[in-house]
């Protein structure tokens, strides 16, 4: 039960981390150099 909760939290953390990395990359591409 505790392991399942930890794995869900870890999965959510990586999911949101990837979302912010992609968002940051899009901002870098859109913004002029």
CSV table of C-alpha atoms in Angstrom, one decimal:
chain,number,residue,atom,x,y,z
A,1,UNK,CA,0.0,0.0,0.0
A,2,UNK,CA,2.7,2.5,1.0
A,3,UNK,CA,4.9,1.3,-2.0
A,4,UNK,CA,1.9,1.8,-4.3
A,5,UNK,CA,1.4,5.4,-3.0
A,6,UNK,CA,5.1,6.2,-3.4
A,7,UNK,CA,5.1,4.9,-7.0
A,8,UNK,CA,2.1,7.0,-7.9
A,9,UNK,CA,3.8,10.1,-6.4
A,10,UNK,CA,7.0,9.4,-8.2
A,11,UNK,CA,5.1,8.9,-11.5
A,12,UNK,CA,3.3,12.2,-11.1
A,13,UNK,CA,6.6,13.9,-10.3
A,14,UNK,CA,8.2,12.7,-13.5
A,15,UNK,CA,5.1,13.5,-15.5
A,16,UNK,CA,5.0,17.1,-14.3
A,17,UNK,CA,8.8,17.5,-14.6
A,18,UNK,CA,8.6,16.4,-18.2
A,19,UNK,CA,5.8,18.9,-18.8
A,20,UNK,CA,7.8,21.8,-17.4
A,21,UNK,CA,10.9,20.8,-19.4
A,22,UNK,CA,8.9,20.7,-22.6
A,23,UNK,CA,7.2,24.0,-21.7
A,24,UNK,CA,10.6,25.6,-21.1
A,25,UNK,CA,11.9,24.3,-24.4
A,26,UNK,CA,8.9,25.7,-26.3
A,27,UNK,CA,9.4,29.1,-24.6
A,28,UNK,CA,13.1,29.1,-25.7
A,29,UNK,CA,12.2,28.2,-29.3
A,30,UNK,CA,9.4,30.8,-29.5
A,31,UNK,CA,11.4,33.7,-27.9
A,32,UNK,CA,13.8,35.4,-30.4
A,33,UNK,CA,17.5,34.9,-29.7
